[in-house]
Coordinates of N, CA and C in Angstrom, one line a residue:
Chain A
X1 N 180.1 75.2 189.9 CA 180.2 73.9 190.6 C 181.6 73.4 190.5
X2 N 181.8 72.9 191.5 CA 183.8 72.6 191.9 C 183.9 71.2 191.3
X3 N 184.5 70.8 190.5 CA 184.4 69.9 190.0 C 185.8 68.4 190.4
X4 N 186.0 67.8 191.0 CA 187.2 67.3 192.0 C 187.3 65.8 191.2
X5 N 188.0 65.7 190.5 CA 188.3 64.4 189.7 C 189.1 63.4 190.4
X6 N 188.8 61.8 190.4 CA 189.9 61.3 190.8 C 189.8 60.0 190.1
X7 N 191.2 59.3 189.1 CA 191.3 58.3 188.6 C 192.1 57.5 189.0
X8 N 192.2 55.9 188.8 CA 191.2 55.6 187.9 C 189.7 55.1 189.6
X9 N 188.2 54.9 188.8 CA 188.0 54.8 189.9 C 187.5 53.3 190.8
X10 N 188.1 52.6 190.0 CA 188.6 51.7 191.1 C 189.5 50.8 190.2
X11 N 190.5 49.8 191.3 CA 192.0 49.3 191.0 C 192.4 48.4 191.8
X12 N 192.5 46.9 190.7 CA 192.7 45.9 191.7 C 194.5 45.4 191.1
X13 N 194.8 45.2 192.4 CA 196.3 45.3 192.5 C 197.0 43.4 193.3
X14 N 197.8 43.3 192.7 CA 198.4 42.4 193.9 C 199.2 42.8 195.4
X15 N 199.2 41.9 195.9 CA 200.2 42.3 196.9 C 201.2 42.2 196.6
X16 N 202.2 43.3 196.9 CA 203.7 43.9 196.6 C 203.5 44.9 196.0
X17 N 202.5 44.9 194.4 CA 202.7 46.1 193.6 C 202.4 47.7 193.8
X18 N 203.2 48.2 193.5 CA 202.8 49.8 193.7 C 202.3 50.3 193.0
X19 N 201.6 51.3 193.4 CA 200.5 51.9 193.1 C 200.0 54.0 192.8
X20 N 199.2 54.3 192.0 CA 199.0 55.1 192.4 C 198.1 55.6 191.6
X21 N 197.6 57.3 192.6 CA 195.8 57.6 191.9 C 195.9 59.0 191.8
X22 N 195.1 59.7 191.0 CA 195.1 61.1 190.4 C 193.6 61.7 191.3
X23 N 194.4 63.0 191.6 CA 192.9 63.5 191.8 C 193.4 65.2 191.7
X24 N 192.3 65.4 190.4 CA 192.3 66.4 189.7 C 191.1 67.7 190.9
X25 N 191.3 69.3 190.3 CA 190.7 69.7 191.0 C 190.7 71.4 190.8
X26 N 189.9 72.0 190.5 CA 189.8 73.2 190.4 C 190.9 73.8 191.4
X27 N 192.0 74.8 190.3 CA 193.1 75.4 191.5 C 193.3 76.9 191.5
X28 N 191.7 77.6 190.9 CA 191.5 79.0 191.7 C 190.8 78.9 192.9
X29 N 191.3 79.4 193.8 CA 191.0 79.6 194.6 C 191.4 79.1 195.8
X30 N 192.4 78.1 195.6 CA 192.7 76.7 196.5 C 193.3 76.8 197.6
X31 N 192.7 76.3 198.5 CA 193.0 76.4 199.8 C 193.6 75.2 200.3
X32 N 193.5 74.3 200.3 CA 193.9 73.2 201.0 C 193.5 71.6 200.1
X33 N 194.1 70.8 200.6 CA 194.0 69.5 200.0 C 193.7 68.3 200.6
X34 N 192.6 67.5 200.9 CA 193.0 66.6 202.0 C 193.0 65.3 201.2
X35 N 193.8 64.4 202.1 CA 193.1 62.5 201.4 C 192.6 62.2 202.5
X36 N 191.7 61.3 202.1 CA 191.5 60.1 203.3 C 191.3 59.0 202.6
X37 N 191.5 58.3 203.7 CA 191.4 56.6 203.2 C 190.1 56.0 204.0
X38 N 189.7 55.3 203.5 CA 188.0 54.8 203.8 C 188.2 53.5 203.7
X39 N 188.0 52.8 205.1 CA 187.7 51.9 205.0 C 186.3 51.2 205.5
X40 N 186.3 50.2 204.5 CA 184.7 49.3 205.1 C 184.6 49.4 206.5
X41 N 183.1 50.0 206.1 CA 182.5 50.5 207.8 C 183.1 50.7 208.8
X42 N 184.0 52.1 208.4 CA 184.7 52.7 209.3 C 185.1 54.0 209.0
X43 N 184.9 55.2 209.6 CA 185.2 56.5 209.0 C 185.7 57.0 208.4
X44 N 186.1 57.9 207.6 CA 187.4 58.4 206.8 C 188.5 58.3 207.4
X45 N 189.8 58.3 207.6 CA 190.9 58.1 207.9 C 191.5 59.4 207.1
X46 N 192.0 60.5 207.3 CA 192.8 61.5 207.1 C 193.9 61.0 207.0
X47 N 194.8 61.5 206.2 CA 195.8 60.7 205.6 C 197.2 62.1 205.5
X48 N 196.5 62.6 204.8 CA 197.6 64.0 204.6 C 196.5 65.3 204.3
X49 N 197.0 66.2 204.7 CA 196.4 67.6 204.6 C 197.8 68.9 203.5
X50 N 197.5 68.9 202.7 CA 198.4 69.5 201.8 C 197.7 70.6 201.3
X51 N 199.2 72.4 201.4 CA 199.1 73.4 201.3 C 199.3 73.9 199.8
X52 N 201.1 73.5 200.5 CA 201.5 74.8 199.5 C 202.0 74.0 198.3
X53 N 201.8 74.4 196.8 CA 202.7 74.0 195.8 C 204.0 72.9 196.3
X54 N 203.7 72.0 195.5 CA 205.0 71.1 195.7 C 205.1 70.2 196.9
X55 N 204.1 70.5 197.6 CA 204.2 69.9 199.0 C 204.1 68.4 198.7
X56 N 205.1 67.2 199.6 CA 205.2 66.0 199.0 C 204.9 65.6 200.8
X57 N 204.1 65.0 200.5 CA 203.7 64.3 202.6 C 203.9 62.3 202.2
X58 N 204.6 62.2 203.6 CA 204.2 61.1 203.4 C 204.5 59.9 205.2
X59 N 203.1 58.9 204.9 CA 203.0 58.5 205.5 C 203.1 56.9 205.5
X60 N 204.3 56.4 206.1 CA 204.6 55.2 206.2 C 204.6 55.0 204.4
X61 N 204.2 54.2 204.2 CA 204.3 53.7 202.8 C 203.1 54.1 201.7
X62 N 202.1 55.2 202.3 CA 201.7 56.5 201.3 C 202.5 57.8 201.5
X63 N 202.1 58.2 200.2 CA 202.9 59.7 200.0 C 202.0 60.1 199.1
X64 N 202.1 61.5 198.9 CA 201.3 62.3 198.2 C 202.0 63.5 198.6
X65 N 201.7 63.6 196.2 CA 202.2 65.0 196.0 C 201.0 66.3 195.8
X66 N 201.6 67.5 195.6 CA 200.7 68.5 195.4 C 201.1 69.3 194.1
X67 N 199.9 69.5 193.0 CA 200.3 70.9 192.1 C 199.5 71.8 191.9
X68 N 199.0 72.9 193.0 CA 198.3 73.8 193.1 C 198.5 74.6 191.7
X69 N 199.6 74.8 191.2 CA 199.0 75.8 189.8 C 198.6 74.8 188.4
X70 N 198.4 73.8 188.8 CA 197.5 73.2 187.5 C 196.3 72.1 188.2
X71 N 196.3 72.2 189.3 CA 195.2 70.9 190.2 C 195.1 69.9 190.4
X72 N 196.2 69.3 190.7 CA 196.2 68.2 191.1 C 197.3 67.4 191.7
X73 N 196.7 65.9 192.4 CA 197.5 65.4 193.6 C 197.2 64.3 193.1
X74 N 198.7 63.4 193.3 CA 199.0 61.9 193.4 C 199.3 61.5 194.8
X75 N 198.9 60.5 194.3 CA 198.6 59.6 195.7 C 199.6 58.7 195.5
X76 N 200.6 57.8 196.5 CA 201.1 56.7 196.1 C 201.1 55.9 197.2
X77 N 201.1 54.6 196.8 CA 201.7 53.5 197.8 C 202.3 52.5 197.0
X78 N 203.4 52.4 198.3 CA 204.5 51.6 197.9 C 204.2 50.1 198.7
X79 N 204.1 49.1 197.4 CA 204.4 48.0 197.9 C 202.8 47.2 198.6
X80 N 201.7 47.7 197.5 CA 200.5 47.3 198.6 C 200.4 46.2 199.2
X81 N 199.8 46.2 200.6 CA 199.6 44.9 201.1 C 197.9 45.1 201.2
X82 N 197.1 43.9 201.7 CA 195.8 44.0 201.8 C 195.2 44.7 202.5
X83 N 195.5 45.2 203.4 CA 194.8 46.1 204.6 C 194.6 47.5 203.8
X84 N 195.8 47.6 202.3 CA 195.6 48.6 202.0 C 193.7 48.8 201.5
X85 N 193.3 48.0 201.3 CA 192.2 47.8 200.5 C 191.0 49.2 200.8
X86 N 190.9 50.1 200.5 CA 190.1 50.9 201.2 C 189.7 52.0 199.6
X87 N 188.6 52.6 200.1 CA 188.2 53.7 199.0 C 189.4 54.5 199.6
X88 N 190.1 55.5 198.6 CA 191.0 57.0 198.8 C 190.3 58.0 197.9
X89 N 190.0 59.1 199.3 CA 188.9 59.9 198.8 C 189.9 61.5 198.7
X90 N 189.8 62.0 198.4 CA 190.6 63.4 197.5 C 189.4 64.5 197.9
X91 N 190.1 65.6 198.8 CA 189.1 66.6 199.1 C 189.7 68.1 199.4
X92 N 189.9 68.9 198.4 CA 190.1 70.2 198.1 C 189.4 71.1 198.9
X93 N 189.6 72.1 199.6 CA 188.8 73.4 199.9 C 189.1 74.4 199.4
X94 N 188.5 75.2 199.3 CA 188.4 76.5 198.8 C 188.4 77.6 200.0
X95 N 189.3 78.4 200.1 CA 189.2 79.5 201.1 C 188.1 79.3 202.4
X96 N 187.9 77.8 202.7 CA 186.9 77.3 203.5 C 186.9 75.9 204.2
X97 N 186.7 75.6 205.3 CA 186.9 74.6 205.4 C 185.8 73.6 205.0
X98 N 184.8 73.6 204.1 CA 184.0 72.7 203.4 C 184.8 72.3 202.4
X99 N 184.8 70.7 202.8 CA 185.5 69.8 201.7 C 184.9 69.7 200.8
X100 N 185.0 69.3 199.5 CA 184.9 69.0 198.3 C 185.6 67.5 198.1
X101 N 184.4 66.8 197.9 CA 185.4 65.2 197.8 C 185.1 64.6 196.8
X102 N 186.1 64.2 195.6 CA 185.8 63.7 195.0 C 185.0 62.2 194.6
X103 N 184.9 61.1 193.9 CA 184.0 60.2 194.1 C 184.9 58.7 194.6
X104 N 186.3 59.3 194.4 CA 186.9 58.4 195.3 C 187.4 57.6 194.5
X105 N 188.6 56.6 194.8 CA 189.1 55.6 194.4 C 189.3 54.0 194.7
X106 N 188.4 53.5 194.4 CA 188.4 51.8 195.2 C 189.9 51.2 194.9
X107 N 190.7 50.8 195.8 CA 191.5 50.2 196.0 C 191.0 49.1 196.6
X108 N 191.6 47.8 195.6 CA 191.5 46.2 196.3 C 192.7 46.1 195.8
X109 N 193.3 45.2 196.8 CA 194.6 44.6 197.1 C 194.2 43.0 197.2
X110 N 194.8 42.1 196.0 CA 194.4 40.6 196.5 C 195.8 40.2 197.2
X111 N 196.1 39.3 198.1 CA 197.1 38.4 198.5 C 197.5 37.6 197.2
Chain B
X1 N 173.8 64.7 185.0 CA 173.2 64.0 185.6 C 172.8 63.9 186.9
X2 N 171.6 62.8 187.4 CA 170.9 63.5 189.0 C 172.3 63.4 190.1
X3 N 172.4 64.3 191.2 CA 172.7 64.2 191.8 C 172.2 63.9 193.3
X4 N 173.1 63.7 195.2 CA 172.1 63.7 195.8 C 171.8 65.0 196.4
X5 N 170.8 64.9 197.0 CA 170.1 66.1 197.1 C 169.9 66.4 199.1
X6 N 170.3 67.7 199.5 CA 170.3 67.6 201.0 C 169.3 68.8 201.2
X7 N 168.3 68.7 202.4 CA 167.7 70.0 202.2 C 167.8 70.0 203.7
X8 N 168.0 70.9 204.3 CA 167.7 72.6 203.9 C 169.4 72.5 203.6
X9 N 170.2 73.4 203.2 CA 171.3 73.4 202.8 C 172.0 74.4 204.1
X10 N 171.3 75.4 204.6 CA 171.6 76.0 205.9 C 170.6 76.0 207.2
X11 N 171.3 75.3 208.0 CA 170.0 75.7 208.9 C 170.2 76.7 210.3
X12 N 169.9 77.4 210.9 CA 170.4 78.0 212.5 C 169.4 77.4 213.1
X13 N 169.9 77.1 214.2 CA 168.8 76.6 215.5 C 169.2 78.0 216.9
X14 N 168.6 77.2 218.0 CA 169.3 77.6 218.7 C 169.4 76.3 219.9
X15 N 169.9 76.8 220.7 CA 170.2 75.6 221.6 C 168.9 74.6 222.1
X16 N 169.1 73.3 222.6 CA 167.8 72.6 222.4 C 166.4 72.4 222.1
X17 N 166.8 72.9 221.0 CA 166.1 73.3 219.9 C 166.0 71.5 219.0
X18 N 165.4 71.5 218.4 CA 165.4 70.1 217.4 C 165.7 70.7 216.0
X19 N 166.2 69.5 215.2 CA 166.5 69.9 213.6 C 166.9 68.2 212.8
X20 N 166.2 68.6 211.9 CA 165.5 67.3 211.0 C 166.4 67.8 209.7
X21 N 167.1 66.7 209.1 CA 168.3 67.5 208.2 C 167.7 65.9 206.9
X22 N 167.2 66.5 205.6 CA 167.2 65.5 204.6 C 168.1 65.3 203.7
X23 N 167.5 64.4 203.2 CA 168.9 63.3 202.2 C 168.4 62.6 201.2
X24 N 167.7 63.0 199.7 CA 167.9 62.4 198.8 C 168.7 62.0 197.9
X25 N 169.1 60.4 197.7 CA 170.0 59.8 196.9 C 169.7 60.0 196.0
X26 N 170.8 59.5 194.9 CA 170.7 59.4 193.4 C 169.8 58.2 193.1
X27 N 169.0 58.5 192.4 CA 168.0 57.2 192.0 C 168.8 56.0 191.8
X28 N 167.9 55.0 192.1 CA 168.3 53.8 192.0 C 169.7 53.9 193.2
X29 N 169.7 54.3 194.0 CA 170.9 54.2 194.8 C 170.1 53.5 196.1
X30 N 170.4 52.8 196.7 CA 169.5 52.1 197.6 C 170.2 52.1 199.4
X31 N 171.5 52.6 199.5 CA 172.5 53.5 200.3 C 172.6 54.7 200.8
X32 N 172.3 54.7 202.0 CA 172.6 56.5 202.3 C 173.8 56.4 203.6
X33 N 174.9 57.3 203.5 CA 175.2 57.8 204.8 C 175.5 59.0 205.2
X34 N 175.5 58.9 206.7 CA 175.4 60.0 206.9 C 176.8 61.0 207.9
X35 N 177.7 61.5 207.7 CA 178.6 62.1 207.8 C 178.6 63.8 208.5
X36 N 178.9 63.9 209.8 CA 179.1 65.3 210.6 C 181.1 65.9 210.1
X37 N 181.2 66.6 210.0 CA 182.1 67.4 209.8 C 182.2 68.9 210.8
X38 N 182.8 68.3 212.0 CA 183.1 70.0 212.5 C 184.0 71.2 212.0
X39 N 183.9 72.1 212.7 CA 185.0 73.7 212.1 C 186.4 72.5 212.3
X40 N 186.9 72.5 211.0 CA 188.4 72.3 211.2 C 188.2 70.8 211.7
X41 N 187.8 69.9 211.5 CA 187.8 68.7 211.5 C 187.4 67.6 210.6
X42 N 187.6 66.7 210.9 CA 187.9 65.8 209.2 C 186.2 65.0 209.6
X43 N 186.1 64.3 208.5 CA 184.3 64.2 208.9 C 184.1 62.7 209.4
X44 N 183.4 62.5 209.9 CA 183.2 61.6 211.2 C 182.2 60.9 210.7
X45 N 182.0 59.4 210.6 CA 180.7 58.8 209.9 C 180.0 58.9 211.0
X46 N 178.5 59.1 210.9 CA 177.2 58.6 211.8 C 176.7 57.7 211.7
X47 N 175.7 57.5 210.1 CA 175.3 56.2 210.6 C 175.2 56.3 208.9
X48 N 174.6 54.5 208.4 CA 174.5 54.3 207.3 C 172.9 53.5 207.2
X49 N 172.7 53.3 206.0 CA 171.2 52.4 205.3 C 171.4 52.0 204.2
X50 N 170.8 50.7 204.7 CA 170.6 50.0 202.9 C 169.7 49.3 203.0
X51 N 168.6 49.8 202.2 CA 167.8 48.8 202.3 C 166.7 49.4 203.3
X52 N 166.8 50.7 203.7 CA 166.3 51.0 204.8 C 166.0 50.2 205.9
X53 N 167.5 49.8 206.1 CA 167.9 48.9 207.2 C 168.8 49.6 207.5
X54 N 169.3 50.0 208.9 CA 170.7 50.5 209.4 C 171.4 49.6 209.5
X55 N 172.8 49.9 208.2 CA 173.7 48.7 208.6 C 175.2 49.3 209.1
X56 N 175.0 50.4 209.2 CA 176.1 50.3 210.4 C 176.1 51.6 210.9
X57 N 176.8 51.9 212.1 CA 176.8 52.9 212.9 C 178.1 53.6 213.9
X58 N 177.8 54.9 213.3 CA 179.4 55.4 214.2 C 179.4 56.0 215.0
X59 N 179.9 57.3 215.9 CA 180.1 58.1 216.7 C 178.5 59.0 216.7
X60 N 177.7 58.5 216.6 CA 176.2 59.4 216.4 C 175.6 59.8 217.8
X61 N 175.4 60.6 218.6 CA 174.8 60.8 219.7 C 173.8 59.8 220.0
X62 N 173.1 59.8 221.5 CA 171.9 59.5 221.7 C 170.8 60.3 221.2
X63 N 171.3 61.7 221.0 CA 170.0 62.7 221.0 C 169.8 62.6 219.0
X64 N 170.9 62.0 218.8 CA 170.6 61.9 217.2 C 169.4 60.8 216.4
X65 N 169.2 60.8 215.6 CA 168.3 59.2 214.9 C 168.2 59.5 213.5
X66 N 167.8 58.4 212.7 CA 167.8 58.5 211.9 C 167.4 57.6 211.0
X67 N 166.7 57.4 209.6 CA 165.9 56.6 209.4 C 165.7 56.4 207.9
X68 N 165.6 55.9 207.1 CA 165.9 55.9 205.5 C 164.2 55.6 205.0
X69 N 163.6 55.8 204.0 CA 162.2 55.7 204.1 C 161.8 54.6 203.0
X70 N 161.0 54.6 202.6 CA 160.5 53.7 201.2 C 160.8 53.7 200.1
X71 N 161.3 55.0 200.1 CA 161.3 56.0 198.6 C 163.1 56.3 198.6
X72 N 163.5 55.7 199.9 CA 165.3 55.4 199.7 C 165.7 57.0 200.5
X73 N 164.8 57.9 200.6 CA 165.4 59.3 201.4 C 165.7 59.0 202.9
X74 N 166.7 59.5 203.0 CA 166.7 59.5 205.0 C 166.6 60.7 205.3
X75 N 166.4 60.4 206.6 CA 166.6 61.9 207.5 C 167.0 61.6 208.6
X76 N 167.7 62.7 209.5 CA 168.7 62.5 210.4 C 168.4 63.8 211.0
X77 N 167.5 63.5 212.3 CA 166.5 64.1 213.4 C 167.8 64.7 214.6
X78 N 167.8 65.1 214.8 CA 168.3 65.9 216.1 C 168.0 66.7 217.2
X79 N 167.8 66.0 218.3 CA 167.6 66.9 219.8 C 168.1 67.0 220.4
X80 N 167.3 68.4 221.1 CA 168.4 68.8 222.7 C 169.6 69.0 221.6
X81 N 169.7 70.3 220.7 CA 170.6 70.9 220.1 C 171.7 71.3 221.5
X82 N 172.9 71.0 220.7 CA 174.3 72.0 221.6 C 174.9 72.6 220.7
X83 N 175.8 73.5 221.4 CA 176.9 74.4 220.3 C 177.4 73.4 219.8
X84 N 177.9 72.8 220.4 CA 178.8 71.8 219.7 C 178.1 70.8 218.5
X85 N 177.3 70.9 218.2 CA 176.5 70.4 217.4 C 176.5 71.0 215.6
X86 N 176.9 72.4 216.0 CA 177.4 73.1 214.6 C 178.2 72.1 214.1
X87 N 178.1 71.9 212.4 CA 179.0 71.3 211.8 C 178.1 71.1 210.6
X88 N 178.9 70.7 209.6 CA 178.4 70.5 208.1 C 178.0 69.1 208.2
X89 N 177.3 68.4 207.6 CA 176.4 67.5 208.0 C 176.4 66.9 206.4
X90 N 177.0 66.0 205.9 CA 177.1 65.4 204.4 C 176.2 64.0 204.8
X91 N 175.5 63.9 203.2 CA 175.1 63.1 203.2 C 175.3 61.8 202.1
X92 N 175.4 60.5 201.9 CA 176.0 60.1 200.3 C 175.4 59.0 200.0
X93 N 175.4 58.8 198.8 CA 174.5 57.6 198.5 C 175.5 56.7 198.0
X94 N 175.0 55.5 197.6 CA 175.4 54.6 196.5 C 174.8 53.2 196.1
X95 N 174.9 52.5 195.5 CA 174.3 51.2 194.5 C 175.3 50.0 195.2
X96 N 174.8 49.6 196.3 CA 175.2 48.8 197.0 C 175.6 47.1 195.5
X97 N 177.0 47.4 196.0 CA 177.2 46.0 194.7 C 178.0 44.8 195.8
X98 N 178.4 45.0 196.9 CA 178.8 44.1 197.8 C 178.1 43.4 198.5
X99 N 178.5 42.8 199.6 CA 177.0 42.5 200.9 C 177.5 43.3 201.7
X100 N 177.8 44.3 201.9 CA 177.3 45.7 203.4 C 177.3 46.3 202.0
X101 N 178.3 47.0 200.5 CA 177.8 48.0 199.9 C 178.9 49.0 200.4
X102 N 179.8 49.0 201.5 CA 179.9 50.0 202.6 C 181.5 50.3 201.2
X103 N 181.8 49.4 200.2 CA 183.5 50.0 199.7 C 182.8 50.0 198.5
X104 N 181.5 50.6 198.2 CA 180.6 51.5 196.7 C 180.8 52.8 196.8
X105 N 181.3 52.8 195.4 CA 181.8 54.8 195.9 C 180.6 55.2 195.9
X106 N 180.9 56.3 196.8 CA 179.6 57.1 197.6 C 179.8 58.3 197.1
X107 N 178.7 59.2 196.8 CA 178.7 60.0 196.1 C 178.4 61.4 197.3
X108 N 178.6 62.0 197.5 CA 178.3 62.7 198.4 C 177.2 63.9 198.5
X109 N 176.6 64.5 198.6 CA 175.4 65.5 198.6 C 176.5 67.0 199.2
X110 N 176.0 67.8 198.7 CA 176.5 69.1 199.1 C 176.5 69.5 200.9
X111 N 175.8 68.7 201.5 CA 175.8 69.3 202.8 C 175.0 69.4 203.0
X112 N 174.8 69.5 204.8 CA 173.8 70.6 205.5 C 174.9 71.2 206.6
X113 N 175.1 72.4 206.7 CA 175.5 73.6 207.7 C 174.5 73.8 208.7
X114 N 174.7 73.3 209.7 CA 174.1 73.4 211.4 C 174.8 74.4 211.8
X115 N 174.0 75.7 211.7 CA 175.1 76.5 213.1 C 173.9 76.1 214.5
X116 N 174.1 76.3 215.6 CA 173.2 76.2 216.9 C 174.1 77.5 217.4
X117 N 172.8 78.3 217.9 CA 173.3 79.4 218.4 C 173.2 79.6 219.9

């Protein structure tokens, strides 16, 4: 059983402060990395899709890193504002495109 | 500890064909949703329950439905199968602590694998 960690799992933050979340993950076999961002009653949001070792993506004011030879990926945001408020969900595959998602990280952002 | 539970875990149809895909939650979870994932695509909400009430609803066909029961299991009926209908099919629960419940981490179920042939 693939076991996909992500801490802490939930995090309440002000607006401005930066932030960030771990998501641990079996790295035989690893094929790919995904985040998404979840928001209240609204789909996953794909965020970054990460390959190879070291890979650093980033979007607008998330970024995320990758360390395929020990398992795991940081998530960051700079500077939260409220909209960031959403679960960030962490999802590994294995030589397959079936995700593996971890249990996710509640992000609240107060004003 | 329990986890949720999706059955059948693979199914093949074939084209307009029907397929009934289950979903039990983790006890005491009183939330289900329900989540399509095509080849190479990121996963798309369908619909949700709480309370065996639908409280909300996403990109789900007409030919789709779905329904949460007494006992907190849903299922998520499908007609008039298409190819395009293959996809892994997640299911997730959670312990609604908000009023929709919808930012409770959700726990997800192993899948169901629709191929339609």
């Amino acid at each position: 059983i693939l076991n996909v960690e992500q801490s802490p799992q939930s995090l309440h933050v002000q607006e401005g402060d930066s932030t960030n979340f771990t998501c641990s993950f079996p790295s035989s076999n690893f094929y790919a990395l995904h985040w998404y961002r979840w928001e209240t009653a609204k789909s996953p949001e794909a965020l970054f899709v990460m390959t190879l070792n070291g890979d650093e993506k980033k979007k607008g004011r998330i970024s995320a890193t990758l360390n395929t030879k020990e398992g795991y990926s940081y998530l960051y945001i700079k500077g939260s504002q409220p909209e960031d408020s959403a679960t960030y969900l962490c999802a590994p595959s294995y030589n397959t495109d079936k995700l593996i998602f971890g249990t996710g990280t509640r992000l609240q952002v107060f004003p | 500890a329990a986890g949720v539970i999706q059955s059948p875990r693979h199914l093949i149809k074939e084209k307009r064909e029907t397929a009934t895909l289950k979903c039990y939650p983790i006890p005491r979870h009183d939330t289900v949703y329900w989540y399509q994932q095509g080849p190479g695509q990121d996963p798309q909400f369908l619909i949700s329950f709480y309370e065996k009430m639908q409280s909300d609803k996403g990109s789900i066909p007409d030919r789709f439905s779905a329904q949460q029961f007494s006992d907190y299991h849903s299922e998520l009926n499908m007609s008039s199968l298409e190819l395009g209908d293959s996809a892994l099919y997640f299911c997730a629960s959670s312990l609604a602590t908000g009023p929709y419940g919808v930012t409770d981490t959700q726990y997800f179920g192993p899948g169901t694998r629709l191929t339609v042939l």
